[in-house]
JSON list of C-alpha atoms in Angstrom, two decimals:
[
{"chain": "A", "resi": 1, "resn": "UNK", "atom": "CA", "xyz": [0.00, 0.00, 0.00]},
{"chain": "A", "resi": 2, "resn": "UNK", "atom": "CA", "xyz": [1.61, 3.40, -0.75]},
{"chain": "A", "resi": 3, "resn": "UNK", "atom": "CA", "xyz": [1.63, 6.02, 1.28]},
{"chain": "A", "resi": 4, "resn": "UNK", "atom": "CA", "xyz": [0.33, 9.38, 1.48]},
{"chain": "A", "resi": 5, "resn": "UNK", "atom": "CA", "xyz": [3.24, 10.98, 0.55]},
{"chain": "A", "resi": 6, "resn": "UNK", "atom": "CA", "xyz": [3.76, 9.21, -2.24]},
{"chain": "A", "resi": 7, "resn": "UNK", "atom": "CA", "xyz": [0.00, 9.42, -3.55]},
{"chain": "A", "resi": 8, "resn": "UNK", "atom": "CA", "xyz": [0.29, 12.56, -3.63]},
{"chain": "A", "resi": 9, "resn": "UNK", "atom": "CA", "xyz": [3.58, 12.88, -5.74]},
{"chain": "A", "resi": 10, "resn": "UNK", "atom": "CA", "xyz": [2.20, 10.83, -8.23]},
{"chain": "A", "resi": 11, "resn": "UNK", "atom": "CA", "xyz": [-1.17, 12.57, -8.44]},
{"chain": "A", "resi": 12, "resn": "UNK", "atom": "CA", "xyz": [-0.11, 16.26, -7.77]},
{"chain": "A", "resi": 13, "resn": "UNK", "atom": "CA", "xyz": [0.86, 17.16, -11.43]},
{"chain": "A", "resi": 14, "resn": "UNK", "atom": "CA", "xyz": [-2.24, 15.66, -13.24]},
{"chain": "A", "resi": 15, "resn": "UNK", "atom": "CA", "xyz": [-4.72, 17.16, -10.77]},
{"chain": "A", "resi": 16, "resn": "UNK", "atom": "CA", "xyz": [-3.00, 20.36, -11.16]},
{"chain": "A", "resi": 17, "resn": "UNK", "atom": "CA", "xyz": [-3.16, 20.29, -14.97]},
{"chain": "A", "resi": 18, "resn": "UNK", "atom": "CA", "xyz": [-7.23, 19.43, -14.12]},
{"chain": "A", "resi": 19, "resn": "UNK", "atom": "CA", "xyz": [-7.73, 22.78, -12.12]},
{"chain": "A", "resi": 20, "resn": "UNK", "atom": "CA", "xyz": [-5.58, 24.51, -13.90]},
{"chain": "A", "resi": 21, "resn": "UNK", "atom": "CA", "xyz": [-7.51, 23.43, -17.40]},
{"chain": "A", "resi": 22, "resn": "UNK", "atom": "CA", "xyz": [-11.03, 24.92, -15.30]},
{"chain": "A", "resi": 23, "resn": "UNK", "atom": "CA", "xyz": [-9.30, 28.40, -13.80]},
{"chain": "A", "resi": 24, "resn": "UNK", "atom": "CA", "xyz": [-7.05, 29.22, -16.22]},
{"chain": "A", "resi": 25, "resn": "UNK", "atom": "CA", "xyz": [-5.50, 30.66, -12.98]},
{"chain": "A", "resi": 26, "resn": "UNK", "atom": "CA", "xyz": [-2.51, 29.69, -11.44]},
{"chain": "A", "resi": 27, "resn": "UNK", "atom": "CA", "xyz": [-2.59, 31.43, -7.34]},
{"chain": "A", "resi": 28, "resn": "UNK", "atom": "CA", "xyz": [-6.44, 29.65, -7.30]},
{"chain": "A", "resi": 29, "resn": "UNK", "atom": "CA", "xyz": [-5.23, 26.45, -8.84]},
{"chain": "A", "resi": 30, "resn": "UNK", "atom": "CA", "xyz": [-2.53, 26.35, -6.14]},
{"chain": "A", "resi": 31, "resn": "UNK", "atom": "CA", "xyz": [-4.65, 27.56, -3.46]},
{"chain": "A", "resi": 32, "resn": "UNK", "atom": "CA", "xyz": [-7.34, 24.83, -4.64]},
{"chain": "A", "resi": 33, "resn": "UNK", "atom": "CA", "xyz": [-5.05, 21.71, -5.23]},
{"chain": "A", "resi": 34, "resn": "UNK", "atom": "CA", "xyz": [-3.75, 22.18, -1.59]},
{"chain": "A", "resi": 35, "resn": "UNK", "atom": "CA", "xyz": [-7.62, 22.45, -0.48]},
{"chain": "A", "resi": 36, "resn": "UNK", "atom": "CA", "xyz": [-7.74, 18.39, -2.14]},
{"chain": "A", "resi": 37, "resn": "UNK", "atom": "CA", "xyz": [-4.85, 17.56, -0.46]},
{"chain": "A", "resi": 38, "resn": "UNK", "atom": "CA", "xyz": [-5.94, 18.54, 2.73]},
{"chain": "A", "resi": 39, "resn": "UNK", "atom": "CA", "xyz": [-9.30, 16.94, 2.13]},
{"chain": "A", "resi": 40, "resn": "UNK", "atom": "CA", "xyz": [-7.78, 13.73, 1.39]},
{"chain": "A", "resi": 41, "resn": "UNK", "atom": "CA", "xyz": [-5.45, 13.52, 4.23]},
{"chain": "A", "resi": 42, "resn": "UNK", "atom": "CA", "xyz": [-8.25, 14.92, 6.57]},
{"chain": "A", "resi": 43, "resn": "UNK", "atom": "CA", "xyz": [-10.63, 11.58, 5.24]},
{"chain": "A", "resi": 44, "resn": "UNK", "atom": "CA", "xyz": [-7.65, 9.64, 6.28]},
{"chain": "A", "resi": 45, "resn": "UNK", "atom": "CA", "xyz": [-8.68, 5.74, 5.78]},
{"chain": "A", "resi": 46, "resn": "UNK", "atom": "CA", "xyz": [-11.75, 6.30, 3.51]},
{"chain": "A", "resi": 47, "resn": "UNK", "atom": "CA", "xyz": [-8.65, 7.92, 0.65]},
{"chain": "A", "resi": 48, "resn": "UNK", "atom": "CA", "xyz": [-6.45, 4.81, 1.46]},
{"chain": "A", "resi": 49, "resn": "UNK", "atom": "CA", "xyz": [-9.32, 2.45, 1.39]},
{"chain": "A", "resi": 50, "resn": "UNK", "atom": "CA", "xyz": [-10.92, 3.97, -1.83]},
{"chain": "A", "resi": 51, "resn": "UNK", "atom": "CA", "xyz": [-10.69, 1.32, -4.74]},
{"chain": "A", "resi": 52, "resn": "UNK", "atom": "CA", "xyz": [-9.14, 4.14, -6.57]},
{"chain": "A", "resi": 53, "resn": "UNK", "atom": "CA", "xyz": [-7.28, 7.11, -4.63]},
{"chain": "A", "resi": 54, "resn": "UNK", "atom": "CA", "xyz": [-6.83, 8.95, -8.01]},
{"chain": "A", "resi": 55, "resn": "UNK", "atom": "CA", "xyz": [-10.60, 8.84, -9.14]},
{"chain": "A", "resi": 56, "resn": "UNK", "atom": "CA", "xyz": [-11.71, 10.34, -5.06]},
{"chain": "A", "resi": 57, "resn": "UNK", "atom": "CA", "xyz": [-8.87, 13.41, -6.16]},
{"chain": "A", "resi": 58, "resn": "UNK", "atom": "CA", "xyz": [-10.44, 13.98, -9.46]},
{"chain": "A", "resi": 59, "resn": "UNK", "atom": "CA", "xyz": [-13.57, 14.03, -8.36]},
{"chain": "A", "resi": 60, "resn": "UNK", "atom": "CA", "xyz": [-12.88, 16.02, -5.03]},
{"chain": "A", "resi": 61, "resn": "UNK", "atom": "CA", "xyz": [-10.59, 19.04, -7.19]},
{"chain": "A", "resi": 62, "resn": "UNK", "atom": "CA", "xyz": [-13.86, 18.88, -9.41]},
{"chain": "A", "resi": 63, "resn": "UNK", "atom": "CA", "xyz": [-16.09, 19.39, -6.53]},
{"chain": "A", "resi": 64, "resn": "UNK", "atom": "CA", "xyz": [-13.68, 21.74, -5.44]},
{"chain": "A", "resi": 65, "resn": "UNK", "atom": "CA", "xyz": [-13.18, 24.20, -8.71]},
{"chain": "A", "resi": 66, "resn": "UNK", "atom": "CA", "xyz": [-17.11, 23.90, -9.55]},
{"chain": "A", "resi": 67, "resn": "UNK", "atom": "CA", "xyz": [-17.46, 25.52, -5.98]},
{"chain": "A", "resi": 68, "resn": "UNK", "atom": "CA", "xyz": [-15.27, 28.30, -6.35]},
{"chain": "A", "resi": 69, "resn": "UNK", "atom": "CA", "xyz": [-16.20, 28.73, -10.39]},
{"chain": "A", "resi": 70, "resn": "UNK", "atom": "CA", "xyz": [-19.53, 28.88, -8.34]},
{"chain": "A", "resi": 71, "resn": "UNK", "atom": "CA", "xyz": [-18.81, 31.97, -6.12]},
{"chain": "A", "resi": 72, "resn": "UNK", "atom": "CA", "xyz": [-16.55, 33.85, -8.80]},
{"chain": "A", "resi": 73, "resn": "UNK", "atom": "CA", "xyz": [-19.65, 34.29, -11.12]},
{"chain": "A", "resi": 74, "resn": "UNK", "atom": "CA", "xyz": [-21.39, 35.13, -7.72]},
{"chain": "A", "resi": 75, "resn": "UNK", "atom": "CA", "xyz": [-19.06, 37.49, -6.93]},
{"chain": "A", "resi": 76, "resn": "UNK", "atom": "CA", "xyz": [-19.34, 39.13, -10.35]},
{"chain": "A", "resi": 77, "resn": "UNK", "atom": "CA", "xyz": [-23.21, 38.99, -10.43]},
{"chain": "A", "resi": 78, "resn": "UNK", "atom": "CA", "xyz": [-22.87, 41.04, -6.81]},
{"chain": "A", "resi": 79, "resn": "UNK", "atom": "CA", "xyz": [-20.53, 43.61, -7.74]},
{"chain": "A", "resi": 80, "resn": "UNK", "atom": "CA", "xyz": [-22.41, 44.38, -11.33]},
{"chain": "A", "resi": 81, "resn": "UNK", "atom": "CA", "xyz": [-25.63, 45.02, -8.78]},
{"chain": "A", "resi": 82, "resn": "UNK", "atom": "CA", "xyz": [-23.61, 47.08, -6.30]},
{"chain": "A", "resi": 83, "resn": "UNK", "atom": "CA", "xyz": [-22.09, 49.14, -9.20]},
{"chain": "A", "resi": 84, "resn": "UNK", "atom": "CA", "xyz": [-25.51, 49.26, -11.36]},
{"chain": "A", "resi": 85, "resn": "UNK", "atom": "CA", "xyz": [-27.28, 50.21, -7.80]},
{"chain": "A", "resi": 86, "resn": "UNK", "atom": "CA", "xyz": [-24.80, 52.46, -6.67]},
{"chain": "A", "resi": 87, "resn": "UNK", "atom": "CA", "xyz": [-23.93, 54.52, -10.14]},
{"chain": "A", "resi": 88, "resn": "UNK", "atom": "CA", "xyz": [-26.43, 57.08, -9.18]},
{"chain": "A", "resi": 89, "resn": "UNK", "atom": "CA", "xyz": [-24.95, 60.86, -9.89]},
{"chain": "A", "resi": 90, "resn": "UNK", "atom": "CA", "xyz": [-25.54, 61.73, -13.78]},
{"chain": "A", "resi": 91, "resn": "UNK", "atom": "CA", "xyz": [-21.86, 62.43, -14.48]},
{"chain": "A", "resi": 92, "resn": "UNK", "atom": "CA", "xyz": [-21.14, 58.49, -13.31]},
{"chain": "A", "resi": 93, "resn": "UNK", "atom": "CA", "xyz": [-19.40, 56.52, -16.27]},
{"chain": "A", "resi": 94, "resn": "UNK", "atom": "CA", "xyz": [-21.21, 53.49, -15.63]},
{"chain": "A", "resi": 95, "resn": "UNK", "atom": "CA", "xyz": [-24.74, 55.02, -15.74]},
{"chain": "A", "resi": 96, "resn": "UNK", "atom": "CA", "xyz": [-23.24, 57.19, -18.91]},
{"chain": "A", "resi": 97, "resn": "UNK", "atom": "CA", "xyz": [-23.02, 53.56, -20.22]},
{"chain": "A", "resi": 98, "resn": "UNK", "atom": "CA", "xyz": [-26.44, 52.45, -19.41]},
{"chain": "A", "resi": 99, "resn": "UNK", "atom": "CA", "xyz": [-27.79, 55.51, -21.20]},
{"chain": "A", "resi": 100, "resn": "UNK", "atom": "CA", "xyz": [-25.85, 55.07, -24.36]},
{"chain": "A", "resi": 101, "resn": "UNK", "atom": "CA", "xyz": [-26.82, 51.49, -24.61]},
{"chain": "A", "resi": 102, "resn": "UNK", "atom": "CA", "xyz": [-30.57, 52.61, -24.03]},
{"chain": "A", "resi": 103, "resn": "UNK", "atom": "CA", "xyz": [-29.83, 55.17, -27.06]},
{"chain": "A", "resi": 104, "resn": "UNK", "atom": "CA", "xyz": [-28.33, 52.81, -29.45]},
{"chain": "A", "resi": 105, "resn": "UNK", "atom": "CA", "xyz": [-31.64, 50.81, -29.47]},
{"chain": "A", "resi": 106, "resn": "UNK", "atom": "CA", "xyz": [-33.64, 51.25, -32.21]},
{"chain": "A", "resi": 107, "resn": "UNK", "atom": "CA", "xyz": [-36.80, 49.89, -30.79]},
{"chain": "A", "resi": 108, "resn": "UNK", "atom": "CA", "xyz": [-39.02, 51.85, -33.36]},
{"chain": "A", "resi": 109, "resn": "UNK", "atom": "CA", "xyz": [-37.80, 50.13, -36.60]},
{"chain": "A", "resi": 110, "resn": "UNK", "atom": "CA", "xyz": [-37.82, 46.78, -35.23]},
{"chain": "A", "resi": 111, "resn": "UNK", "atom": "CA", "xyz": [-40.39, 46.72, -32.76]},
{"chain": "A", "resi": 112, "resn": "UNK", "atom": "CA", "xyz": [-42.65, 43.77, -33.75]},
{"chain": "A", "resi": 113, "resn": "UNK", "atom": "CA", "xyz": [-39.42, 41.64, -34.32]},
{"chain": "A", "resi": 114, "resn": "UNK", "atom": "CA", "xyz": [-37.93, 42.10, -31.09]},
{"chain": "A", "resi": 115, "resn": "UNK", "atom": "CA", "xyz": [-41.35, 42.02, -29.05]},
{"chain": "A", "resi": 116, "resn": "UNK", "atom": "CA", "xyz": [-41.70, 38.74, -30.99]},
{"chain": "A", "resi": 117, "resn": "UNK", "atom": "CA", "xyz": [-38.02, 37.43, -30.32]},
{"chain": "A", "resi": 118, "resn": "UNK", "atom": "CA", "xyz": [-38.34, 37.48, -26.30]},
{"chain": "A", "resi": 119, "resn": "UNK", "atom": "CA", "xyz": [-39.11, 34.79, -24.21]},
{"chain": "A", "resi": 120, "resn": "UNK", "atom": "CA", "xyz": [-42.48, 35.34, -21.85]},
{"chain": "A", "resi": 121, "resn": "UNK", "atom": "CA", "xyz": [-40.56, 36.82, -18.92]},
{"chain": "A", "resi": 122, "resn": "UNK", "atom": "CA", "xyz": [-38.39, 38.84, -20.78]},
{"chain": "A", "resi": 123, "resn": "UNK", "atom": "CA", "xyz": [-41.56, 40.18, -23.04]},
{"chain": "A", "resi": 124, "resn": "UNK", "atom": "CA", "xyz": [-43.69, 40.55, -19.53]},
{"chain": "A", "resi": 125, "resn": "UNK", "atom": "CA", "xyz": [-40.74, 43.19, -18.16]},
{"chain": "A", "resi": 126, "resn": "UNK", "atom": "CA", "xyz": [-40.24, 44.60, -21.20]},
{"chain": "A", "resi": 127, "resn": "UNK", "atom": "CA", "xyz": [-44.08, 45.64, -21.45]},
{"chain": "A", "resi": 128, "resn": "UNK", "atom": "CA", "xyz": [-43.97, 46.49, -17.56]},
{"chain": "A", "resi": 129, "resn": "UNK", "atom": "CA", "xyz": [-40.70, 48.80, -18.01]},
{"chain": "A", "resi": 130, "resn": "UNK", "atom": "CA", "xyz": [-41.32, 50.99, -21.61]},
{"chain": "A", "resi": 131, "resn": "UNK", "atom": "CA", "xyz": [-44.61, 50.68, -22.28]},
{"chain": "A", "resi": 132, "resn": "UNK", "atom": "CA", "xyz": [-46.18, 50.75, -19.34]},
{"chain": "A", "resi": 133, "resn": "UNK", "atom": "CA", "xyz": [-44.02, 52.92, -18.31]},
{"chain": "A", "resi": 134, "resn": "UNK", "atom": "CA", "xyz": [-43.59, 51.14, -14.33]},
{"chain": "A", "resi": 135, "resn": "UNK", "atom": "CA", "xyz": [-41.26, 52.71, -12.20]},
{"chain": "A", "resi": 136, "resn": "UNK", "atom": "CA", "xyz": [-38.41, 49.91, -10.81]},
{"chain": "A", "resi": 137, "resn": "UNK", "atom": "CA", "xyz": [-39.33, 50.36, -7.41]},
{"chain": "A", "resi": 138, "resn": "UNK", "atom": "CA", "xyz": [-42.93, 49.15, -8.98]},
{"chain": "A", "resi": 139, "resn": "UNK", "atom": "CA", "xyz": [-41.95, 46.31, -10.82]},
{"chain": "A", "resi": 140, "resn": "UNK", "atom": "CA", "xyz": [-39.52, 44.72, -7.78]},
{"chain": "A", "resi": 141, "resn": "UNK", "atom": "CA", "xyz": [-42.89, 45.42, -5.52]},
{"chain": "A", "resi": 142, "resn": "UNK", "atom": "CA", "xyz": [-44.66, 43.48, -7.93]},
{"chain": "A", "resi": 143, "resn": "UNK", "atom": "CA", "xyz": [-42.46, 40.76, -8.54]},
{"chain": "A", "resi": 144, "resn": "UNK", "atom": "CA", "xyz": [-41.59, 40.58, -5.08]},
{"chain": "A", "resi": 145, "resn": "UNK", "atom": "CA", "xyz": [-37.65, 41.04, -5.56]},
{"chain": "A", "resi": 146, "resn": "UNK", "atom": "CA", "xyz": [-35.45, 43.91, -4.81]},
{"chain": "A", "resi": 147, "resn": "UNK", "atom": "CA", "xyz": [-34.69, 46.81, -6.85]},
{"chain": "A", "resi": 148, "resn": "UNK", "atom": "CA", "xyz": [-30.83, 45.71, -7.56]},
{"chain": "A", "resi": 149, "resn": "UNK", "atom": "CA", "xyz": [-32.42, 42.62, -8.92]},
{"chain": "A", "resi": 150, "resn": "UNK", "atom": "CA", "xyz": [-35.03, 44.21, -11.61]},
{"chain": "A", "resi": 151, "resn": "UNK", "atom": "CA", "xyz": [-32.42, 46.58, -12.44]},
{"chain": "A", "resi": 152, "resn": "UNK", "atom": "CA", "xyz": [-30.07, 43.56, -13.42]},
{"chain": "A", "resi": 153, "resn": "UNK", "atom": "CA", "xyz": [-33.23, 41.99, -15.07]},
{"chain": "A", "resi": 154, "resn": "UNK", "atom": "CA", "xyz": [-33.30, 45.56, -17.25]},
{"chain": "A", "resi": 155, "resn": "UNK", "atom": "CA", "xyz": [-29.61, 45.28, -18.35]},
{"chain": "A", "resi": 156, "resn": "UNK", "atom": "CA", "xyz": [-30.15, 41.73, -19.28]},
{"chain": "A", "resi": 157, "resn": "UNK", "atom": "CA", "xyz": [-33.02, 42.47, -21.34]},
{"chain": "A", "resi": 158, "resn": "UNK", "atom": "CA", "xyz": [-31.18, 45.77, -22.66]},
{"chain": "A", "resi": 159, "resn": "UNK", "atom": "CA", "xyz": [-28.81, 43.60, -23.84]},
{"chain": "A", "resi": 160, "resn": "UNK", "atom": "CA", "xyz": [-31.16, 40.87, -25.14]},
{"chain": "A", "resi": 161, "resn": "UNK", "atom": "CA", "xyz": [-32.89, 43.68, -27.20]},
{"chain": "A", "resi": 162, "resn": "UNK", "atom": "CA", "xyz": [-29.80, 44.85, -28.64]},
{"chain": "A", "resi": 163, "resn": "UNK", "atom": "CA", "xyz": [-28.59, 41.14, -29.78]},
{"chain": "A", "resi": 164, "resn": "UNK", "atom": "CA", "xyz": [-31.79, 40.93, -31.59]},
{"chain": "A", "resi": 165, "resn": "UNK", "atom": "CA", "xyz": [-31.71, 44.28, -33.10]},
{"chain": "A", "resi": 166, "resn": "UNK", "atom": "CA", "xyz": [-27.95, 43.24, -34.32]},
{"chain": "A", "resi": 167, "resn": "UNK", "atom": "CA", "xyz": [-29.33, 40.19, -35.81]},
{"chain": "A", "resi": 168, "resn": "UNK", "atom": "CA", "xyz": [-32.37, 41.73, -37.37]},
{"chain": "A", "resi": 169, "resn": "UNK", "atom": "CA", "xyz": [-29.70, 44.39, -38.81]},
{"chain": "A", "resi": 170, "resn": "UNK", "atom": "CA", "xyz": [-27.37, 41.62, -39.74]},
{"chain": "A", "resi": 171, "resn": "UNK", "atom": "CA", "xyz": [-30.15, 39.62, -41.39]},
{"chain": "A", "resi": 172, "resn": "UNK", "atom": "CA", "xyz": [-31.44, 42.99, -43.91]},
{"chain": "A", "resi": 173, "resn": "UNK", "atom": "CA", "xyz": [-27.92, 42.85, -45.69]}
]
């Protein structure tokens, strides 16, 4: 039976390669490969006893990267909501932003098409938000979700509007 030591030599560079292939990242790939390490000593005899020590590695550094894949994309999510909720003063490049996108939508000329194009939820917003013409502090009461999250929900569909607009563009040539 090999040790510990030794399993890990002779798995370290392959599950490394694994993580690395997910994170593209070396610091987190380090900082992740010595969380399955630590996992597998801390099992202690259900590693040693596993009919294959590799295979528990693999699919703990999976386990492992999905998690913290997981929480980057959470992470991003949050700090596009803080900045969106936060970019409140006219002069603020990110709500500059939001207003150009708004203007580069040519919602007259394709109208039909892109009311056609959405999905239920996305139409159901979109009707709530510009031609209804619902506040967002109405919409979130409605929908029962906070303001950061409807706003999100707007940029989303901004951006869902403007794909389709491209397309429908793209499409006329």
């Amino acid at each position: 039976m090999k040790s510990f030591e030794e399993l890990c030599k002779e798995n370290y560079g392959r599950i490394f390669k694994y993580i690395f292939s997910i994170t593209k990242n070396k610091e987190a790939t380090e900082d992740l490969i010595q969380e399955v390490f630590t996992i597998a000593y801390e099992k202690g005899r259900i590693f040693f006893n596993h009919e294959k020590p590799a295979g528990f590695l693999y699919k703990t550094a999976r386990n492992i990267t999905l998690t913290y894949i997981k929480g980057l994309k959470r992470q991003e999510t949050l700090a596009k909501e803080y900045l969106y909720e936060n970019a409140t003063k006219e002069g603020e490049p990110y709500q500059k932003l939001l207003r150009e996108q708004d203007q580069k939508i040519d919602e007259t000329r394709y109208t039909g098409q892109v009311i056609e194009s959405l999905n239920p939820k996305e139409y159901h917003l979109y009707k709530q938000r510009y031609v209804e013409g619902k506040s967002i502090k109405e919409i979130a009461s409605e929908k029962g979700i906070s303001e950061a999250a409807v706003r999100m929900r707007l940029v989303r569909l901004r951006r869902e509007v403007q794909n389709i607009v491209k397309k429908l563009k793209f499409d006329e040539k």
